PDB file of C-alpha atoms in Angstrom:
ATOM      1  CA  MET A 261      -6.647   3.411 -19.932  1.00  0.00           C
ATOM      2  CA  ARG A 262      -8.462   3.878 -16.652  1.00  0.00           C
ATOM      3  CA  PRO A 263      -8.155   7.041 -14.543  1.00  0.00           C
ATOM      4  CA  THR A 264      -5.720   7.198 -11.642  1.00  0.00           C
ATOM      5  CA  VAL A 265      -7.159   5.990  -8.348  1.00  0.00           C
ATOM      6  CA  ARG A 266      -6.271   8.203  -5.369  1.00  0.00           C
ATOM      7  CA  LEU A 267      -6.857   6.930  -1.841  1.00  0.00           C
ATOM      8  CA  GLN A 268      -5.958   8.375   1.529  1.00  0.00           C
ATOM      9  CA  LEU A 269      -5.226   5.510   3.901  1.00  0.00           C
ATOM     10  CA  PRO A 270      -4.407   5.449   7.583  1.00  0.00           C
ATOM     11  CA  TYR A 271      -0.773   5.210   8.610  1.00  0.00           C
ATOM     12  CA  PRO A 272       0.265   1.596   7.975  1.00  0.00           C
ATOM     13  CA  PRO A 273       1.867  -0.753  10.471  1.00  0.00           C
ATOM     14  CA  SER A 274       5.552  -1.340   9.795  1.00  0.00           C
ATOM     15  CA  VAL A 275       6.627  -4.689   8.411  1.00  0.00           C
ATOM     16  CA  ASN A 276       8.062  -5.341  11.891  1.00  0.00           C
ATOM     17  CA  SER A 277       4.641  -5.027  13.544  1.00  0.00           C
ATOM     18  CA  TYR A 278       2.601  -6.413  10.617  1.00  0.00           C
ATOM     19  CA  TRP A 279       3.753 -10.021  11.088  1.00  0.00           C
ATOM     20  CA  ARG A 280       3.710 -12.139  14.258  1.00  0.00           C
ATOM     21  CA  ALA A 281       5.033 -15.621  14.869  1.00  0.00           C
ATOM     22  CA  ASN A 282       3.960 -18.509  17.075  1.00  0.00           C
ATOM     23  CA  GLY A 283       6.568 -21.215  16.789  1.00  0.00           C
ATOM     24  CA  HIS A 284       6.958 -21.918  13.071  1.00  0.00           C
ATOM     25  CA  ARG A 285       3.603 -20.330  12.229  1.00  0.00           C
ATOM     26  CA  ARG A 286       3.568 -16.764  10.888  1.00  0.00           C
ATOM     27  CA  PHE A 287       0.417 -14.675  10.819  1.00  0.00           C
ATOM     28  CA  ILE A 288      -0.748 -11.091  10.434  1.00  0.00           C
ATOM     29  CA  SER A 289      -0.915  -9.195  13.726  1.00  0.00           C
ATOM     30  CA  LYS A 290      -4.078  -7.634  15.192  1.00  0.00           C
ATOM     31  CA  GLU A 291      -2.727  -4.249  14.067  1.00  0.00           C
ATOM     32  CA  GLY A 292      -2.270  -5.608  10.533  1.00  0.00           C
ATOM     33  CA  VAL A 293      -5.780  -7.096  10.447  1.00  0.00           C
ATOM     34  CA  ALA A 294      -7.302  -3.795  11.663  1.00  0.00           C
ATOM     35  CA  PHE A 295      -5.375  -1.836   8.999  1.00  0.00           C
ATOM     36  CA  THR A 296      -6.501  -4.263   6.283  1.00  0.00           C
ATOM     37  CA  LYS A 297     -10.161  -3.916   7.328  1.00  0.00           C
ATOM     38  CA  GLU A 298      -9.917  -0.126   7.351  1.00  0.00           C
ATOM     39  CA  VAL A 299      -8.350  -0.089   3.859  1.00  0.00           C
ATOM     40  CA  ASP A 300     -11.094  -2.407   2.595  1.00  0.00           C
ATOM     41  CA  LEU A 301     -13.757   0.001   3.867  1.00  0.00           C
ATOM     42  CA  ILE A 302     -11.983   3.017   2.289  1.00  0.00           C
ATOM     43  CA  VAL A 303     -11.684   1.232  -1.071  1.00  0.00           C
ATOM     44  CA  LYS A 304     -15.343   0.197  -1.034  1.00  0.00           C
ATOM     45  CA  GLN A 305     -16.507   3.706  -0.062  1.00  0.00           C
ATOM     46  CA  SER A 306     -14.367   5.240  -2.839  1.00  0.00           C
ATOM     47  CA  GLY A 307     -16.113   3.231  -5.546  1.00  0.00           C
ATOM     48  CA  ALA A 308     -12.728   2.591  -7.189  1.00  0.00           C
ATOM     49  CA  LYS A 309     -12.748  -0.154  -9.800  1.00  0.00           C
ATOM     50  CA  SER A 310     -10.349  -3.068  -9.655  1.00  0.00           C
ATOM     51  CA  PHE A 311      -7.346  -3.261 -11.951  1.00  0.00           C
ATOM     52  CA  GLY A 312      -8.100  -6.987 -12.223  1.00  0.00           C
ATOM     53  CA  GLU A 313      -5.139  -8.719 -13.837  1.00  0.00           C
ATOM     54  CA  ASN A 314      -3.692  -5.558 -15.441  1.00  0.00           C
ATOM     55  CA  ARG A 315      -0.141  -4.434 -14.709  1.00  0.00           C
ATOM     56  CA  VAL A 316      -0.163  -1.738 -12.026  1.00  0.00           C
ATOM     57  CA  ALA A 317       1.973   1.223 -10.948  1.00  0.00           C
ATOM     58  CA  ILE A 318       1.703   2.764  -7.493  1.00  0.00           C
ATOM     59  CA  SER A 319       2.891   6.014  -5.990  1.00  0.00           C
ATOM     60  CA  VAL A 320       2.919   6.259  -2.192  1.00  0.00           C
ATOM     61  CA  MET A 321       3.396   9.356  -0.037  1.00  0.00           C
ATOM     62  CA  ILE A 322       3.898   8.421   3.600  1.00  0.00           C
ATOM     63  CA  HIS A 323       2.965  11.152   6.070  1.00  0.00           C
ATOM     64  CA  PRO A 324       4.484  10.039   9.385  1.00  0.00           C
ATOM     65  CA  ARG A 325       2.894  10.646  12.772  1.00  0.00           C
ATOM     66  CA  SER A 326       5.921  12.618  13.951  1.00  0.00           C
ATOM     67  CA  LYS A 327       9.358  13.770  12.843  1.00  0.00           C
ATOM     68  CA  ARG A 328      10.898  10.677  14.443  1.00  0.00           C
ATOM     69  CA  LYS A 329      13.165   8.595  12.213  1.00  0.00           C
ATOM     70  CA  PHE A 330      11.698   5.516  10.528  1.00  0.00           C
ATOM     71  CA  ASP A 331      12.472   3.271   7.575  1.00  0.00           C
ATOM     72  CA  LEU A 332      10.254   4.361   4.716  1.00  0.00           C
ATOM     73  CA  ASP A 333      10.344   0.962   2.996  1.00  0.00           C
ATOM     74  CA  ASN A 334       8.951  -0.772   6.106  1.00  0.00           C
ATOM     75  CA  THR A 335       5.545   0.773   5.383  1.00  0.00           C
ATOM     76  CA  LEU A 336       4.966  -0.775   1.948  1.00  0.00           C
ATOM     77  CA  LYS A 337       4.064  -4.413   2.667  1.00  0.00           C
ATOM     78  CA  ALA A 338       0.949  -3.655   4.696  1.00  0.00           C
ATOM     79  CA  ILE A 339      -0.282  -1.181   2.058  1.00  0.00           C
ATOM     80  CA  LEU A 340       0.278  -3.511  -0.897  1.00  0.00           C
ATOM     81  CA  ASP A 341      -1.301  -6.513   0.843  1.00  0.00           C
ATOM     82  CA  ALA A 342      -4.310  -4.510   2.082  1.00  0.00           C
ATOM     83  CA  LEU A 343      -5.000  -3.072  -1.377  1.00  0.00           C
ATOM     84  CA  MET A 344      -4.867  -6.568  -2.862  1.00  0.00           C
ATOM     85  CA  LYS A 345      -7.238  -7.957  -0.214  1.00  0.00           C
ATOM     86  CA  ALA A 346      -9.574  -5.004  -0.855  1.00  0.00           C
ATOM     87  CA  GLY A 347      -9.741  -6.098  -4.509  1.00  0.00           C
ATOM     88  CA  MET A 348      -7.764  -3.284  -6.169  1.00  0.00           C
ATOM     89  CA  TYR A 349      -5.712  -5.928  -8.032  1.00  0.00           C
ATOM     90  CA  ASN A 350      -5.567  -9.717  -7.985  1.00  0.00           C
ATOM     91  CA  ASP A 351      -2.001 -10.160  -6.749  1.00  0.00           C
ATOM     92  CA  ASP A 352       0.739  -7.772  -5.670  1.00  0.00           C
ATOM     93  CA  SER A 353       3.049  -9.454  -8.219  1.00  0.00           C
ATOM     94  CA  GLN A 354       1.163  -7.339 -10.802  1.00  0.00           C
ATOM     95  CA  ILE A 355       2.890  -4.203  -9.536  1.00  0.00           C
ATOM     96  CA  ASP A 356       5.637  -3.282 -11.990  1.00  0.00           C
ATOM     97  CA  TYR A 357       6.457   0.197 -10.718  1.00  0.00           C
ATOM     98  CA  ILE A 358       6.602   1.521  -7.154  1.00  0.00           C
ATOM     99  CA  GLU A 359       7.595   4.969  -6.001  1.00  0.00           C
ATOM    100  CA  ILE A 360       7.554   6.026  -2.380  1.00  0.00           C
ATOM    101  CA  ALA A 361       8.278   9.343  -0.739  1.00  0.00           C
ATOM    102  CA  ARG A 362       8.219  10.849   2.732  1.00  0.00           C
ATOM    103  CA  GLY A 363       5.708  13.653   3.244  1.00  0.00           C
ATOM    104  CA  GLU A 364       5.195  16.070   6.092  1.00  0.00           C
ATOM    105  CA  ALA A 365       4.252  14.726   9.506  1.00  0.00           C
ATOM    106  CA  VAL A 366       0.513  14.883  10.235  1.00  0.00           C
ATOM    107  CA  PRO A 367      -1.433  13.921  13.367  1.00  0.00           C
ATOM    108  CA  LYS A 368      -2.090  10.135  13.331  1.00  0.00           C
ATOM    109  CA  GLY A 369      -0.061   9.819  10.083  1.00  0.00           C
ATOM    110  CA  ALA A 370      -1.412   8.842   6.668  1.00  0.00           C
ATOM    111  CA  ALA A 371      -0.521   7.145   3.401  1.00  0.00           C
ATOM    112  CA  VAL A 372      -1.714   8.834   0.209  1.00  0.00           C
ATOM    113  CA  ILE A 373      -1.575   6.449  -2.713  1.00  0.00           C
ATOM    114  CA  HIS A 374      -2.118   6.737  -6.442  1.00  0.00           C
ATOM    115  CA  LEU A 375      -2.711   3.575  -8.485  1.00  0.00           C
ATOM    116  CA  TYR A 376      -2.636   3.602 -12.254  1.00  0.00           C
ATOM    117  CA  ASP A 377      -2.178   1.349 -15.266  1.00  0.00           C
ATOM    118  CA  PHE A 378       1.479   0.558 -15.816  1.00  0.00           C
ATOM    119  CA  ILE A 379       2.769   1.586 -19.220  1.00  0.00           C
ATOM    120  CA  GLY A 380       6.435   0.580 -19.415  1.00  0.00           C
ATOM    121  CA  GLU A 381       7.713   3.283 -21.756  1.00  0.00           C
ATOM    122  CA  GLU A 382       6.371   5.971 -19.433  1.00  0.00           C
ATOM    123  CA  HIS A 383       8.782   4.835 -16.740  1.00  0.00           C
ATOM    124  CA  GLY A 384      11.863   4.180 -18.866  1.00  0.00           C
ATOM    125  CA  SER A 385      11.141   0.464 -19.257  1.00  0.00           C
ATOM    126  CA  THR A 386      11.211  -1.416 -22.548  1.00  0.00           C
ATOM    127  CA  LYS A 387       8.203  -3.633 -21.725  1.00  0.00           C
TER     128      LYS A 387
END
């Protein structure tokens, strides 16, 4: 079993600002592309090894930019996609367990994530 990978990422774009549309064509926004590039750099600098095709669990602590209300679940898509594109796992369908929590507000916001091997019994699953 590999050690837990901890990464501190920038505050992610919401799912509402991550995607853009032009007619019937959907694409990732400039904000989404910039976030993905920043995550890629953080992953590479961390030296974290890929989970490859292994089953993955992720814990996410979202530190908002302010005390303003927001939908916590709207922050996940950009994080999961960016980690996949940075090579932390091959496909986000490998994620079997997700937990997300709201942390204290910090200037500019942040997302602190922990990735680890998924072991079903640990999380009440019968896998």
